Amino acid sequence: MFGLDADTLRNIKKVFATLPNLEKVILYGSRAKGNYKDGSDIDITLLGKQLTLKTVYALEEALDELYLPYTFDISIFTQIDNDDLIKH
C-alpha cells in the first residue's frame, strides 16, 4: 500500500499513535496519488489540537529512529497557507 510494505506501515502507525493530540494523519503527494517512485518521500500533514513545530520535530526524530529508506515531509494542516497545497 502506497509503495510501503506492511511492516513499514505498522511501524509508522505506532509512532503516530504516541501523539495524544493527533486526530488525523493525511498522506498526500506521489504516494497518495500512486505515481511514486522508489525512494519517493512520504508527504504527511497532521490534524489535531495544539500541534506545534515541536510536535513535528519530535515526530521526525521518532520516524528517523525507524531507519527507513525514506524521508518524511511533515506539516501541520492548520499552518499551511498555500491554497494549491491544501487542494492537493
mmCIF file of C-alpha atoms in Angstrom:
data_model
loop_
_atom_site.group_PDB
_atom_site.id
_atom_site.type_symbol
_atom_site.label_atom_id
_atom_site.label_comp_id
_atom_site.label_asym_id
_atom_site.label_seq_id
_atom_site.Cartn_x
_atom_site.Cartn_y
_atom_site.Cartn_z
ATOM 1 C CA MET A 1 0.000 0.000 0.000
ATOM 2 C CA PHE A 2 1.430 3.381 -1.055
ATOM 3 C CA GLY A 3 4.626 1.578 -2.026
ATOM 4 C CA LEU A 4 5.309 0.634 1.593
ATOM 5 C CA ASP A 5 5.324 -2.888 2.976
ATOM 6 C CA ALA A 6 3.037 -3.935 5.839
ATOM 7 C CA ASP A 7 5.797 -3.882 8.479
ATOM 8 C CA THR A 8 6.853 -0.378 7.492
ATOM 9 C CA LEU A 9 3.270 0.907 7.662
ATOM 10 C CA ARG A 10 2.734 -0.757 11.034
ATOM 11 C CA ASN A 11 5.890 0.818 12.471
ATOM 12 C CA ILE A 12 4.982 4.262 11.141
ATOM 13 C CA LYS A 13 1.478 3.956 12.633
ATOM 14 C CA LYS A 14 2.974 3.043 16.020
ATOM 15 C CA VAL A 15 4.938 6.286 16.003
ATOM 16 C CA PHE A 16 1.827 8.332 15.216
ATOM 17 C CA ALA A 17 -0.101 6.535 17.971
ATOM 18 C CA THR A 18 2.261 8.065 20.555
ATOM 19 C CA LEU A 19 0.937 11.583 19.892
ATOM 20 C CA PRO A 20 -2.081 12.221 22.152
ATOM 21 C CA ASN A 21 -3.293 15.386 20.370
ATOM 22 C CA LEU A 22 -3.119 13.869 16.905
ATOM 23 C CA GLU A 23 -6.573 13.385 15.400
ATOM 24 C CA LYS A 24 -5.756 12.529 11.805
ATOM 25 C CA VAL A 25 -2.787 11.891 9.531
ATOM 26 C CA ILE A 26 -3.256 12.771 5.858
ATOM 27 C CA LEU A 27 -0.984 11.285 3.231
ATOM 28 C CA TYR A 28 -0.627 13.376 0.082
ATOM 29 C CA GLY A 29 1.749 13.704 -2.828
ATOM 30 C CA SER A 30 3.025 10.952 -5.084
ATOM 31 C CA ARG A 31 2.426 8.132 -2.597
ATOM 32 C CA ALA A 32 -1.208 9.133 -2.168
ATOM 33 C CA LYS A 33 -1.693 9.568 -5.917
ATOM 34 C CA GLY A 34 0.023 6.280 -6.739
ATOM 35 C CA ASN A 35 2.673 7.782 -9.015
ATOM 36 C CA TYR A 36 5.545 7.403 -6.542
ATOM 37 C CA LYS A 37 8.971 6.065 -7.471
ATOM 38 C CA ASP A 38 11.475 4.057 -5.467
ATOM 39 C CA GLY A 39 12.836 6.420 -2.870
ATOM 40 C CA SER A 40 9.972 8.926 -3.099
ATOM 41 C CA ASP A 41 9.481 10.835 0.117
ATOM 42 C CA ILE A 42 6.413 10.427 2.296
ATOM 43 C CA ASP A 43 4.342 13.626 2.407
ATOM 44 C CA ILE A 44 2.168 13.870 5.509
ATOM 45 C CA THR A 45 0.112 16.601 7.104
ATOM 46 C CA LEU A 46 -1.265 16.413 10.622
ATOM 47 C CA LEU A 47 -4.617 17.412 12.064
ATOM 48 C CA GLY A 48 -5.161 17.841 15.779
ATOM 49 C CA LYS A 49 -5.329 20.222 18.679
ATOM 50 C CA GLN A 50 -2.272 22.049 19.965
ATOM 51 C CA LEU A 51 0.116 20.618 17.390
ATOM 52 C CA THR A 52 3.310 22.649 17.152
ATOM 53 C CA LEU A 53 6.628 22.579 15.349
ATOM 54 C CA LYS A 54 7.983 20.903 18.467
ATOM 55 C CA THR A 55 5.493 18.092 17.787
ATOM 56 C CA VAL A 56 6.722 17.831 14.195
ATOM 57 C CA TYR A 57 10.378 17.740 15.278
ATOM 58 C CA ALA A 58 9.691 15.004 17.847
ATOM 59 C CA LEU A 59 7.762 13.033 15.247
ATOM 60 C CA GLU A 60 10.560 13.404 12.689
ATOM 61 C CA GLU A 61 13.080 12.188 15.258
ATOM 62 C CA ALA A 62 10.963 9.149 16.172
ATOM 63 C CA LEU A 63 10.446 8.273 12.497
ATOM 64 C CA ASP A 64 14.164 8.699 11.841
ATOM 65 C CA GLU A 65 14.854 6.111 14.544
ATOM 66 C CA LEU A 66 12.959 3.548 12.450
ATOM 67 C CA TYR A 67 15.899 3.649 9.989
ATOM 68 C CA LEU A 68 13.638 3.578 6.947
ATOM 69 C CA PRO A 69 14.966 4.288 3.449
ATOM 70 C CA TYR A 70 12.526 7.198 3.069
ATOM 71 C CA THR A 71 12.431 10.841 4.024
ATOM 72 C CA PHE A 72 9.321 12.390 5.523
ATOM 73 C CA ASP A 73 7.882 15.786 4.664
ATOM 74 C CA ILE A 74 5.651 16.582 7.638
ATOM 75 C CA SER A 75 3.427 19.623 8.070
ATOM 76 C CA ILE A 76 0.564 20.757 10.286
ATOM 77 C CA PHE A 77 -2.545 21.270 8.188
ATOM 78 C CA THR A 78 -3.717 24.416 10.001
ATOM 79 C CA GLN A 79 -0.345 26.060 9.335
ATOM 80 C CA ILE A 80 -0.389 25.526 5.563
ATOM 81 C CA ASP A 81 -1.069 28.804 3.790
ATOM 82 C CA ASN A 82 -0.600 27.639 0.205
ATOM 83 C CA ASP A 83 -4.047 27.143 -1.386
ATOM 84 C CA ASP A 84 -2.681 24.842 -4.090
ATOM 85 C CA LEU A 85 -1.113 22.589 -1.485
ATOM 86 C CA ILE A 86 -4.326 22.500 0.561
ATOM 87 C CA LYS A 87 -6.289 21.420 -2.527
ATOM 88 C CA HIS A 88 -3.568 18.871 -3.370
#
